[in-house]
Coordinates of C-alpha atoms in Angstrom, one line a residue:
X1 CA 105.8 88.5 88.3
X2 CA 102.4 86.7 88.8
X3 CA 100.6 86.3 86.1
X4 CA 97.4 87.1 87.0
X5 CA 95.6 86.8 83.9
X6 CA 96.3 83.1 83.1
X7 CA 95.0 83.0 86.9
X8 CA 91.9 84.4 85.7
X9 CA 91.2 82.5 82.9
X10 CA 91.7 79.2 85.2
X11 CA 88.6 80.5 87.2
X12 CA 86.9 81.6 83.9
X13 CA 86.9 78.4 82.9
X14 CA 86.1 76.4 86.2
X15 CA 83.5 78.7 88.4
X16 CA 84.2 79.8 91.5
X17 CA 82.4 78.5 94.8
X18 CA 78.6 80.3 95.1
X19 CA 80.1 82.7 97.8
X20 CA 78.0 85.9 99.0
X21 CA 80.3 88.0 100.9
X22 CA 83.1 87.5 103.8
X23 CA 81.7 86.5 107.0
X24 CA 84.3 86.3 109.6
X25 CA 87.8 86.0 110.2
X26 CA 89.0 83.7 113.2
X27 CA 92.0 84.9 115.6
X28 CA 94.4 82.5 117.9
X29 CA 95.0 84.2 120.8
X30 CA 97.6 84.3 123.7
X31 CA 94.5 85.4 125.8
X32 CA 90.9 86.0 124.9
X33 CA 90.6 88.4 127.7
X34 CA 93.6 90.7 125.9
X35 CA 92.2 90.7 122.3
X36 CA 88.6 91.4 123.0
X37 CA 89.4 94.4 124.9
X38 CA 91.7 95.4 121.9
X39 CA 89.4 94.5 119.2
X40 CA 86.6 96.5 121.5
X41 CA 88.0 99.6 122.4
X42 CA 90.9 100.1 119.7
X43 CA 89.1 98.9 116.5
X44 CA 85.3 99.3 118.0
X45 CA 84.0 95.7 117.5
X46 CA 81.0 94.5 120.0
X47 CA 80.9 91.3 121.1
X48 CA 78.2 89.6 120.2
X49 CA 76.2 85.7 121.1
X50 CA 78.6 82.6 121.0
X51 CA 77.2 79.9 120.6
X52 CA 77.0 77.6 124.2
X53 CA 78.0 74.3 122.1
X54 CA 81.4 75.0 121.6
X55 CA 83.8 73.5 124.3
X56 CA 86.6 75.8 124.0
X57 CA 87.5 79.6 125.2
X58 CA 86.4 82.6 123.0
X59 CA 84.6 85.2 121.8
X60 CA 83.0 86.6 119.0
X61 CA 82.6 90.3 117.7
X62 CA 81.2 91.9 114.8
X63 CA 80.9 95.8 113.3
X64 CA 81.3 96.7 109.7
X65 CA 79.6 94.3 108.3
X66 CA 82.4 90.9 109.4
X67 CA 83.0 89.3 112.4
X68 CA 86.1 88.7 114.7
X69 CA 86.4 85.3 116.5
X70 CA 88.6 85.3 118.6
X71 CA 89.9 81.8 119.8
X72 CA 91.9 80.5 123.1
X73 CA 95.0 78.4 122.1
X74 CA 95.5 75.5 123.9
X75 CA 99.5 76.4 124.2
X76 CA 100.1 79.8 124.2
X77 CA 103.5 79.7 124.7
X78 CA 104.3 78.2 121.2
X79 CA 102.4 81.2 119.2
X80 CA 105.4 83.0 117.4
X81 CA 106.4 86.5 118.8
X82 CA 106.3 89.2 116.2
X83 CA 107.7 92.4 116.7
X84 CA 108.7 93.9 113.7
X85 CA 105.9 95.6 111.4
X86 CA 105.9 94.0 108.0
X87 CA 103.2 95.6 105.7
X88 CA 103.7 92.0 103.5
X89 CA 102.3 89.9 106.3
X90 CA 99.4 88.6 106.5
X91 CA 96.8 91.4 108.0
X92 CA 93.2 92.2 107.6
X93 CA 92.7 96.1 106.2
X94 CA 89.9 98.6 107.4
X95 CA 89.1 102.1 105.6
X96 CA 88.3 105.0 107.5
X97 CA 87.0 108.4 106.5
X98 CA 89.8 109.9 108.5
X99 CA 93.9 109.2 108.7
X100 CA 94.8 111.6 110.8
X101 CA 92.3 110.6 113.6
X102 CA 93.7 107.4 113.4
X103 CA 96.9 108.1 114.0
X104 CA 96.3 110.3 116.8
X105 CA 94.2 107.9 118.6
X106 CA 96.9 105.3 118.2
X107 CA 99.6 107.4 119.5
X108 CA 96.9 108.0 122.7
X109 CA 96.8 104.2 123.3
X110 CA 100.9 104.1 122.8
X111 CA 100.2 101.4 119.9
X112 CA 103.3 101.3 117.8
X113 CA 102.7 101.5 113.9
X114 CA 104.2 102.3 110.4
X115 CA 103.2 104.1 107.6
X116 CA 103.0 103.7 103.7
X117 CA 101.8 105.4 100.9
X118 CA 100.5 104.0 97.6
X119 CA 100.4 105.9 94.7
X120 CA 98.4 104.5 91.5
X121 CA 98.0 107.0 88.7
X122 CA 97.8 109.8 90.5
X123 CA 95.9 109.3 92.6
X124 CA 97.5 108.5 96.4
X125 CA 96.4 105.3 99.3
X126 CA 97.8 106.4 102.8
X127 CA 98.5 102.9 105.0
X128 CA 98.9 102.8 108.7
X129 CA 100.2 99.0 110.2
X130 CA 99.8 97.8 113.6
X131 CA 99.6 94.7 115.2
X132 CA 97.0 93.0 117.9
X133 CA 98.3 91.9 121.2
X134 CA 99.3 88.6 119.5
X135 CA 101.2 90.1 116.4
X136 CA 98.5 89.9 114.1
X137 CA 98.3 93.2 111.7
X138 CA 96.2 95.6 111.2
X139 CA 95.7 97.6 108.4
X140 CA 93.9 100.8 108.4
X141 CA 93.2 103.1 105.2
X142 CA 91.7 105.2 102.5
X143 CA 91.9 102.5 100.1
X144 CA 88.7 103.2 98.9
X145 CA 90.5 106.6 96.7
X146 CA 91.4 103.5 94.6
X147 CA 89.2 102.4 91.7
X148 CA 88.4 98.6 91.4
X149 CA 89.1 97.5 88.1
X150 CA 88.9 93.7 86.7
X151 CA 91.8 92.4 84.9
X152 CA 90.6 90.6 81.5
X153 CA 86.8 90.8 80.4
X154 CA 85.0 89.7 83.9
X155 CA 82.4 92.0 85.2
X156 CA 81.3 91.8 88.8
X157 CA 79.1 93.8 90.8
X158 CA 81.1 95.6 93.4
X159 CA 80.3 99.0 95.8
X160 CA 82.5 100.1 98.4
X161 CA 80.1 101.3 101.5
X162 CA 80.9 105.1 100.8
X163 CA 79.7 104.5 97.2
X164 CA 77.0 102.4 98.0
X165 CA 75.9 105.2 101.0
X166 CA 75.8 107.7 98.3
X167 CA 73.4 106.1 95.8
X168 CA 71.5 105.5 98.5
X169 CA 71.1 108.8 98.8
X170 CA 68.9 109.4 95.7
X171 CA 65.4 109.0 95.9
X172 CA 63.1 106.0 95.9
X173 CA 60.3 104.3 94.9
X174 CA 58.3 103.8 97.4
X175 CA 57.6 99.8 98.1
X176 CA 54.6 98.5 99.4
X177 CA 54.4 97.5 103.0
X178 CA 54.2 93.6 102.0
X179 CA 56.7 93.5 99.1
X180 CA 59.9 92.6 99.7
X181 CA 62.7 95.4 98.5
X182 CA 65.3 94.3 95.8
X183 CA 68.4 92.9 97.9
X184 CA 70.5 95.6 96.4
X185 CA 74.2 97.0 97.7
X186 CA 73.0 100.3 98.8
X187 CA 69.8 98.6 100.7
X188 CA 72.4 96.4 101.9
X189 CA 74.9 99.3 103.0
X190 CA 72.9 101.4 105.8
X191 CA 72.6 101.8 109.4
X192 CA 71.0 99.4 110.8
X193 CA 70.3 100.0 114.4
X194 CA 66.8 99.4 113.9
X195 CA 66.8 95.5 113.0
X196 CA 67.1 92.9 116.0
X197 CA 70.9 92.6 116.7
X198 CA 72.1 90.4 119.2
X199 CA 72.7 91.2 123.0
X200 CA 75.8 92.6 125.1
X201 CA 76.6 93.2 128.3
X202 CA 73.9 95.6 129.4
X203 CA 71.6 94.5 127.3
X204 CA 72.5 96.9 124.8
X205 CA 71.8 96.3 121.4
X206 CA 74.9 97.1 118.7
X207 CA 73.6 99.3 115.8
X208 CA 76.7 98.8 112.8
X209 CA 77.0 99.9 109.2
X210 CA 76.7 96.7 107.2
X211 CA 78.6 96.5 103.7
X212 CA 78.1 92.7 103.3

């Protein structure tokens, strides 16, 4: 068993890094070409500007508030073949306001995948696994049923977009034209199709929901 409150302590008593939210997570790829049509029309991530600097194949994408860069390997062959679906690997997870969508659009693109089911108190977090075209899971679920709670006495600000949606929700004050607004997580957690986003093919422009 891990003992996660000594853990906790340890970074009580040290500090952690000055960190604001996740930005990105970064891919190796078989082929660039493969996982951005995967990570753009099964997962719904736009591909957005890479910078010209960068003298190697790939692509970036962002929705939902992270980004996906995707990167070429320079030996493709030796990237490991996985083909068994193992909820303990390493994955990145996505909630959704809909299981059963999900699994019906993954059995429309043939996608293999696994379920789970998590129970905590009584109250129930459906799972559904699947992996990329190079092996690397996905996760998609209703985790947000699930409260957050802080082992020991820390107290961190936290909102998961559906709660942060719904305080948004109640009325405002109204801020005047010059002042800033408070950088708070429901300003944070809206559409927002209406700020500058970068270009795509067709020079259309990506409205996303941000929860950063």
């Amino acid at each position: 068993m891990v003992n996660t409150t000594a853990a906790m302590m340890s970074v009580g008593r040290s500090g952690g890094l000055p960190l604001a939210s996740l930005n990105h997570i970064s891919i190796v790829c078989r082929s660039v070409e493969a996982s951005l049509d995967f990570y753009m029309n099964v997962l719904g991530f736009t591909p957005v500007r890479r910078p010209g600097s960068f003298n190697f194949d790939g692509a970036w994408l962002f929705n939902y508030g992270i980004g996906i860069h995707l990167l070429q390997s320079e030996d493709p062959d030796s990237l490991p073949e996985k083909t068994e679906i193992n909820p303990k690997d390493n994955h990145i997870s996505f909630q959704c306001e809909s299981m059963p969508a999900v699994e019906r659009r993954l059995k429309e693109l043939d996608i293999p995948y696994i379920k789970r089911c998590v129970e905590e108190g009584g109250i129930f977090v459906d799972q559904i696994f699947f992996h990329d075209p190079d092996g690397f899971m996905i996760e998609i679920c209703n985790c947000d049923n699930l409260p957050v709670i802080p082992l020991g006495d820390h107290t961190f600000a936290m909102a998961s977009c559906k709660r942060a949606v719904a305080a948004k929700q109640q009325p405002l004050t109204p801020v005047p034209a010059q002042a800033a607004p408070p950088a708070t997580a429901a300003a944070q957690c809206v559409p927002s199709a209406n700020k500058a986003m970068p270009r795509v093919a067709g020079d259309e422009a990506a409205a996303h929901i941000s929860c950063a």
